[in-house]
Amino acid sequence: MSYQAPAQHTDSTHPRPHGFAASAEGLTKVYGSDETRVVALDGVSVAFERGRFTAIMGPSGSGKSTLMHCMAGLDSISAGSARLGDTELNGLSDKKLTQLRRDRVGFVFQTFNLLPTLNALDNITLPMGIAGTKPDRAWLDQVIATVGLGKRLKHRPAQLSGGQQQRVAVARALAGRPEIVFGDEPTGNLDSRAGAEILGFLRNSVRELGQTVVMVTHDPVAAGYADRAVFLADGRVVDDMPAPTAERVLEHMKRYDAKGHSGPTGV
Ligand SMILES: Nc1ncnc2c1ncn2[C@@H]1O[C@H](COP(=O)(O)OP(=O)(O)OP(=O)(O)O)[C@@H](O)[C@H]1O
Ligand SMILES: [Mg+2]
């Protein structure tokens, strides 16, 4: 292997230093029961440092979305721990989870989740409206300019293309400068030029502003924008690559496919 997996992310015997925006220890998520039982996450331990850009990769059904949802407080945890900063999410009340998501997390959903009755601009600023915070106008303008929505701000989601809806979803997640931005394939519906603009913007927000970004992607080129790529298979972390490049990620994916480590975990 041309890289080494960092060892510190799995050692639960030492207290974590400050500096992790989010972390999981033995995080397990089981859906259903009996014959419909699916172990979507099977004891995942991983930590995301502040001010870094991490790509989460892995075959369809490997647990990428589930990991993001559990770590963002959007889904409950079956066992283990998920922390946002120092806050343990396992056991938090729904009310506390809602507050935490609103105040500390930006999330770009795989299916966008825009409000159909609001136009693009109102969708983008909605979370801040709910949290009662005023948008930083200069930042908001920069976000909107980068995602390329200038002439579509008054359109509702149904009047936008899939790619345009995705840009609204990205802008919404970044607008309030949350502690951590999770993106579930945030450029999956964009052509390569629009995708590159958003990926470049995400990377700059990390480098220049210290934003923390965790992004699921299937695309080795997108992963090449990140500082680190974490690979999931069958609900487990199977590799951890610092400074990924598109070439090395592609090579890794081919090697994994050859080993046959793909497909959902059914128990
Ligand atoms: N709400 C649910 N109920 C039951 N099973 C679920 C649910 N959500 C996910 N799963 C199962 O958990 C496993 C992991 O799903 P997940 O959506 O996290 O995969 P993924 O890696 O994001 O895949 P993709 O790349 O296709 O988006 C899959 O086997 C899936 O069928
Ligand atoms: Mg998914």
Short mmCIF file of C-alpha atoms and ligand atoms in Angstrom, two decimals:
data_model
loop_
_atom_site.label_atom_id
_atom_site.label_comp_id
_atom_site.label_asym_id
_atom_site.label_seq_id
_atom_site.Cartn_x
_atom_site.Cartn_y
_atom_site.Cartn_z
CA MET A 1 0.00 0.00 0.00
CA SER A 2 1.22 3.47 -0.77
CA TYR A 3 -0.32 5.02 2.35
CA GLN A 4 -0.79 4.20 6.01
CA ALA A 5 -4.00 4.25 7.98
CA PRO A 6 -3.68 6.61 10.95
CA ALA A 7 -3.92 4.60 14.16
CA GLN A 8 -5.18 7.28 16.52
CA HIS A 9 -8.76 7.22 15.30
CA THR A 10 -9.60 3.83 16.71
CA ASP A 11 -7.98 3.98 20.15
CA SER A 12 -10.71 4.54 22.72
CA THR A 13 -8.41 4.12 25.74
CA HIS A 14 -7.01 7.65 25.37
CA PRO A 15 -9.16 10.73 25.82
CA ARG A 16 -9.53 12.60 22.55
CA PRO A 17 -7.70 15.85 22.18
CA HIS A 18 -9.84 18.85 21.34
CA GLY A 19 -9.81 19.34 17.64
CA PHE A 20 -12.34 16.80 16.45
CA ALA A 21 -15.41 18.40 14.98
CA ALA A 22 -17.14 15.03 15.04
CA SER A 23 -16.22 11.52 16.08
CA ALA A 24 -17.70 8.06 16.37
CA GLU A 25 -16.69 5.11 18.56
CA GLY A 26 -18.11 1.69 17.87
CA LEU A 27 -21.01 3.36 16.13
CA THR A 28 -23.59 0.74 15.21
CA LYS A 29 -26.84 1.22 13.36
CA VAL A 30 -29.30 -1.60 12.84
CA TYR A 31 -32.44 -1.16 10.75
CA GLY A 32 -35.45 -3.48 11.01
CA SER A 33 -35.64 -6.79 12.82
CA ASP A 34 -35.68 -10.52 12.10
CA GLU A 35 -35.60 -11.17 8.35
CA THR A 36 -35.54 -7.45 7.49
CA ARG A 37 -32.67 -6.77 9.89
CA VAL A 38 -29.83 -4.82 8.29
CA VAL A 39 -26.63 -3.84 10.06
CA ALA A 40 -25.96 -0.59 8.21
CA LEU A 41 -23.05 0.41 10.50
CA ASP A 42 -21.08 -2.27 12.27
CA GLY A 43 -18.96 -0.61 14.95
CA VAL A 44 -17.52 2.38 13.10
CA SER A 45 -14.78 4.36 14.84
CA VAL A 46 -13.69 7.46 13.02
CA ALA A 47 -12.92 11.07 13.88
CA PHE A 48 -13.01 14.19 11.76
CA GLU A 49 -10.54 16.91 12.67
CA ARG A 50 -11.65 20.50 12.63
CA GLY A 51 -10.74 22.49 9.57
CA ARG A 52 -10.28 19.49 7.31
CA PHE A 53 -12.04 18.21 4.24
CA THR A 54 -12.80 14.48 4.36
CA ALA A 55 -14.30 12.32 1.63
CA ILE A 56 -16.30 9.22 2.57
CA MET A 57 -16.25 6.57 -0.12
CA GLY A 58 -17.51 3.04 -0.54
CA PRO A 59 -19.88 0.91 -2.60
CA SER A 60 -23.61 1.53 -2.70
CA GLY A 61 -25.17 0.22 0.51
CA SER A 62 -21.89 0.35 2.48
CA GLY A 63 -23.37 2.75 5.04
CA LYS A 64 -22.11 6.16 3.92
CA SER A 65 -25.43 8.00 4.20
CA THR A 66 -26.25 6.21 7.44
CA LEU A 67 -22.92 7.29 8.94
CA MET A 68 -23.51 10.91 7.99
CA HIS A 69 -27.09 10.86 9.29
CA CYS A 70 -26.08 9.31 12.62
CA MET A 71 -23.14 11.70 13.08
CA ALA A 72 -25.27 14.72 12.20
CA GLY A 73 -28.00 13.79 14.69
CA LEU A 74 -30.51 13.06 11.92
CA ASP A 75 -30.93 9.40 12.77
CA SER A 76 -30.83 7.49 16.05
CA ILE A 77 -27.89 5.28 17.03
CA SER A 78 -28.32 1.60 17.95
CA ALA A 79 -25.07 1.27 19.93
CA GLY A 80 -21.79 3.06 20.46
CA SER A 81 -21.12 6.75 20.44
CA ALA A 82 -21.30 9.69 18.07
CA ARG A 83 -20.05 13.08 19.15
CA LEU A 84 -20.32 16.50 17.69
CA GLY A 85 -17.43 18.37 19.30
CA ASP A 86 -17.79 17.32 22.94
CA THR A 87 -21.52 16.62 22.73
CA GLU A 88 -22.56 12.97 22.85
CA LEU A 89 -25.50 12.41 20.52
CA ASN A 90 -26.50 8.93 21.70
CA GLY A 91 -29.27 9.48 24.24
CA LEU A 92 -29.96 13.14 23.46
CA SER A 93 -33.63 14.07 23.41
CA ASP A 94 -35.28 14.87 20.09
CA LYS A 95 -35.53 18.48 21.17
CA LYS A 96 -31.80 18.74 21.89
CA LEU A 97 -30.97 16.97 18.63
CA THR A 98 -33.13 19.41 16.69
CA GLN A 99 -31.39 22.36 18.34
CA LEU A 100 -28.00 20.91 17.70
CA ARG A 101 -28.70 20.29 14.03
CA ARG A 102 -30.09 23.76 13.65
CA ASP A 103 -27.25 25.56 15.42
CA ARG A 104 -24.18 23.49 14.60
CA VAL A 105 -24.61 21.38 11.47
CA GLY A 106 -25.03 22.05 7.76
CA PHE A 107 -26.30 19.10 5.76
CA VAL A 108 -26.56 18.58 2.01
CA PHE A 109 -28.97 15.69 1.50
CA GLN A 110 -28.61 13.12 -1.25
CA THR A 111 -32.18 14.07 -2.21
CA PHE A 112 -31.78 17.84 -1.53
CA ASN A 113 -34.80 18.18 0.86
CA LEU A 114 -35.69 21.69 -0.26
CA LEU A 115 -38.99 23.21 0.81
CA PRO A 116 -41.18 23.26 -2.31
CA THR A 117 -43.12 26.38 -1.36
CA LEU A 118 -40.07 28.58 -0.83
CA ASN A 119 -37.93 30.12 -3.54
CA ALA A 120 -34.19 29.38 -3.76
CA LEU A 121 -33.06 32.36 -1.67
CA ASP A 122 -35.59 31.66 1.07
CA ASN A 123 -34.54 28.00 1.13
CA ILE A 124 -30.92 29.07 1.58
CA THR A 125 -31.61 31.43 4.46
CA LEU A 126 -34.33 29.34 6.14
CA PRO A 127 -32.07 27.62 8.71
CA MET A 128 -30.74 30.98 9.85
CA GLY A 129 -34.27 32.33 10.02
CA ILE A 130 -35.27 29.45 12.28
CA ALA A 131 -32.16 29.83 14.42
CA GLY A 132 -32.80 33.57 14.67
CA THR A 133 -29.37 34.49 13.32
CA LYS A 134 -28.76 37.14 10.69
CA PRO A 135 -26.90 36.05 7.59
CA ASP A 136 -23.50 37.62 6.99
CA ARG A 137 -24.43 39.39 3.77
CA ALA A 138 -20.96 39.34 2.20
CA TRP A 139 -20.56 35.64 2.91
CA LEU A 140 -24.03 34.85 1.64
CA ASP A 141 -23.32 36.75 -1.59
CA GLN A 142 -20.07 34.83 -2.00
CA VAL A 143 -21.81 31.48 -1.43
CA ILE A 144 -24.55 32.31 -3.91
CA ALA A 145 -22.06 33.59 -6.51
CA THR A 146 -19.97 30.43 -6.19
CA VAL A 147 -22.82 27.97 -6.50
CA GLY A 148 -23.93 29.96 -9.53
CA LEU A 149 -27.55 30.70 -8.65
CA GLY A 150 -27.60 34.41 -9.42
CA LYS A 151 -30.58 34.45 -11.79
CA ARG A 152 -32.53 31.65 -10.14
CA LEU A 153 -32.95 32.99 -6.62
CA LYS A 154 -36.65 33.73 -7.03
CA HIS A 155 -37.46 30.29 -8.49
CA ARG A 156 -39.03 27.52 -6.44
CA PRO A 157 -37.45 24.04 -6.43
CA ALA A 158 -39.97 22.64 -8.96
CA GLN A 159 -38.84 25.36 -11.37
CA LEU A 160 -35.18 24.39 -11.02
CA SER A 161 -33.19 21.58 -12.60
CA GLY A 162 -31.79 18.81 -10.41
CA GLY A 163 -28.34 20.39 -10.57
CA GLN A 164 -29.74 23.80 -9.62
CA GLN A 165 -31.60 22.29 -6.66
CA GLN A 166 -28.37 20.69 -5.58
CA ARG A 167 -26.64 24.08 -5.67
CA VAL A 168 -29.38 25.53 -3.47
CA ALA A 169 -28.87 22.65 -1.04
CA VAL A 170 -25.10 23.28 -0.94
CA ALA A 171 -25.60 27.02 -0.43
CA ARG A 172 -28.09 26.37 2.38
CA ALA A 173 -25.60 24.12 4.20
CA LEU A 174 -22.76 26.66 3.94
CA ALA A 175 -24.69 29.89 4.46
CA GLY A 176 -24.68 29.87 8.26
CA ARG A 177 -21.01 28.74 8.53
CA PRO A 178 -21.85 25.80 10.80
CA GLU A 179 -19.30 23.92 12.89
CA ILE A 180 -19.43 21.09 10.39
CA VAL A 181 -20.88 20.62 6.93
CA PHE A 182 -21.91 17.12 5.88
CA GLY A 183 -22.56 16.61 2.18
CA ASP A 184 -24.13 13.43 0.82
CA GLU A 185 -22.86 13.43 -2.77
CA PRO A 186 -23.17 17.21 -2.96
CA THR A 187 -21.98 17.28 -6.56
CA GLY A 188 -23.61 14.05 -7.73
CA ASN A 189 -26.07 15.81 -10.06
CA LEU A 190 -23.75 18.42 -11.48
CA ASP A 191 -21.74 18.47 -14.68
CA SER A 192 -17.99 18.40 -14.18
CA ARG A 193 -17.51 22.17 -14.47
CA ALA A 194 -20.26 23.06 -11.97
CA GLY A 195 -19.06 20.22 -9.72
CA ALA A 196 -15.50 21.53 -9.84
CA GLU A 197 -16.66 25.02 -8.83
CA ILE A 198 -18.51 23.70 -5.79
CA LEU A 199 -15.69 21.35 -4.80
CA GLY A 200 -13.17 24.16 -5.17
CA PHE A 201 -15.37 26.37 -3.04
CA LEU A 202 -15.72 23.70 -0.35
CA ARG A 203 -11.96 23.23 -0.34
CA ASN A 204 -11.35 26.98 -0.07
CA SER A 205 -13.84 27.31 2.77
CA VAL A 206 -11.77 24.65 4.57
CA ARG A 207 -8.35 26.13 3.78
CA GLU A 208 -9.17 29.80 4.20
CA LEU A 209 -11.92 29.83 6.81
CA GLY A 210 -11.25 26.64 8.73
CA GLN A 211 -14.62 25.15 7.80
CA THR A 212 -14.92 21.41 8.50
CA VAL A 213 -16.41 19.44 5.62
CA VAL A 214 -17.27 15.74 5.40
CA MET A 215 -18.50 14.67 1.99
CA VAL A 216 -19.77 11.38 0.61
CA THR A 217 -18.77 10.81 -2.98
CA HIS A 218 -18.49 8.01 -5.53
CA ASP A 219 -16.25 10.13 -7.72
CA PRO A 220 -12.46 9.74 -7.40
CA VAL A 221 -11.99 13.23 -8.89
CA ALA A 222 -14.22 14.74 -6.18
CA ALA A 223 -12.34 12.80 -3.50
CA GLY A 224 -9.13 14.33 -4.88
CA TYR A 225 -10.27 17.71 -3.54
CA ALA A 226 -10.33 16.35 0.01
CA ASP A 227 -7.51 16.15 2.57
CA ARG A 228 -8.40 12.59 3.44
CA ALA A 229 -10.53 9.74 2.11
CA VAL A 230 -12.19 7.22 4.45
CA PHE A 231 -13.42 4.03 2.80
CA LEU A 232 -16.43 2.07 4.04
CA ALA A 233 -17.47 -1.45 3.08
CA ASP A 234 -20.24 -3.49 4.65
CA GLY A 235 -20.79 -0.92 7.41
CA ARG A 236 -17.15 -0.77 8.48
CA VAL A 237 -14.21 1.54 7.93
CA VAL A 238 -11.79 -0.45 5.78
CA ASP A 239 -9.25 2.20 4.80
CA ASP A 240 -8.11 5.71 5.52
CA MET A 241 -6.08 7.56 2.90
CA PRO A 242 -4.39 10.90 3.63
CA ALA A 243 -3.99 13.41 0.79
CA PRO A 244 -5.98 11.39 -1.75
CA THR A 245 -5.52 11.95 -5.46
CA ALA A 246 -8.02 10.85 -8.10
CA GLU A 247 -5.51 8.31 -9.41
CA ARG A 248 -4.83 6.67 -6.06
CA VAL A 249 -8.50 6.60 -5.13
CA LEU A 250 -9.36 4.96 -8.43
CA GLU A 251 -6.61 2.41 -7.94
CA HIS A 252 -7.91 1.67 -4.46
CA MET A 253 -11.48 1.23 -5.69
CA LYS A 254 -10.34 -1.17 -8.40
CA ARG A 255 -8.35 -3.21 -5.90
CA TYR A 256 -11.36 -3.39 -3.59
CA ASP A 257 -13.74 -4.37 -6.35
CA ALA A 258 -11.34 -7.13 -7.32
CA LYS A 259 -11.50 -8.47 -3.76
CA GLY A 260 -15.27 -8.52 -3.94
CA HIS A 261 -15.85 -6.35 -0.89
CA SER A 262 -19.07 -4.75 -2.01
CA GLY A 263 -22.78 -4.95 -1.52
CA PRO A 264 -25.01 -4.30 1.46
CA THR A 265 -24.65 -5.97 4.82
CA GLY A 266 -27.60 -8.27 5.35
CA VAL A 267 -27.70 -10.32 8.56
N1 LIG B 1 -34.40 3.42 6.66
C1 LIG B 1 -33.84 2.24 6.38
N2 LIG B 1 -34.46 1.08 6.67
C2 LIG B 1 -33.88 -0.10 6.43
N3 LIG B 1 -32.67 -0.26 5.88
C3 LIG B 1 -32.00 0.86 5.56
C4 LIG B 1 -32.54 2.16 5.79
N4 LIG B 1 -31.63 3.07 5.36
C5 LIG B 1 -30.58 2.38 4.89
N5 LIG B 1 -30.79 1.05 5.02
C6 LIG B 1 -29.86 -0.02 4.63
O1 LIG B 1 -28.62 0.23 5.26
C7 LIG B 1 -27.54 -0.07 4.38
C8 LIG B 1 -26.68 1.18 4.21
O2 LIG B 1 -27.44 2.15 3.52
P1 LIG B 1 -26.87 3.59 3.17
O3 LIG B 1 -28.00 4.38 2.62
O4 LIG B 1 -26.17 4.15 4.35
O5 LIG B 1 -25.80 3.23 2.03
P2 LIG B 1 -24.90 4.19 1.15
O6 LIG B 1 -23.48 3.76 1.33
O7 LIG B 1 -25.22 5.61 1.43
O8 LIG B 1 -25.35 3.80 -0.34
P3 LIG B 1 -25.53 4.72 -1.67
O9 LIG B 1 -24.14 4.89 -2.21
O10 LIG B 1 -26.37 3.85 -2.56
O11 LIG B 1 -26.19 6.01 -1.29
C9 LIG B 1 -28.17 -0.56 3.09
O12 LIG B 1 -28.13 -1.96 3.11
C10 LIG B 1 -29.59 -0.05 3.14
O13 LIG B 1 -30.46 -0.91 2.47
MG MG B 2 -26.14 7.12 0.30
#
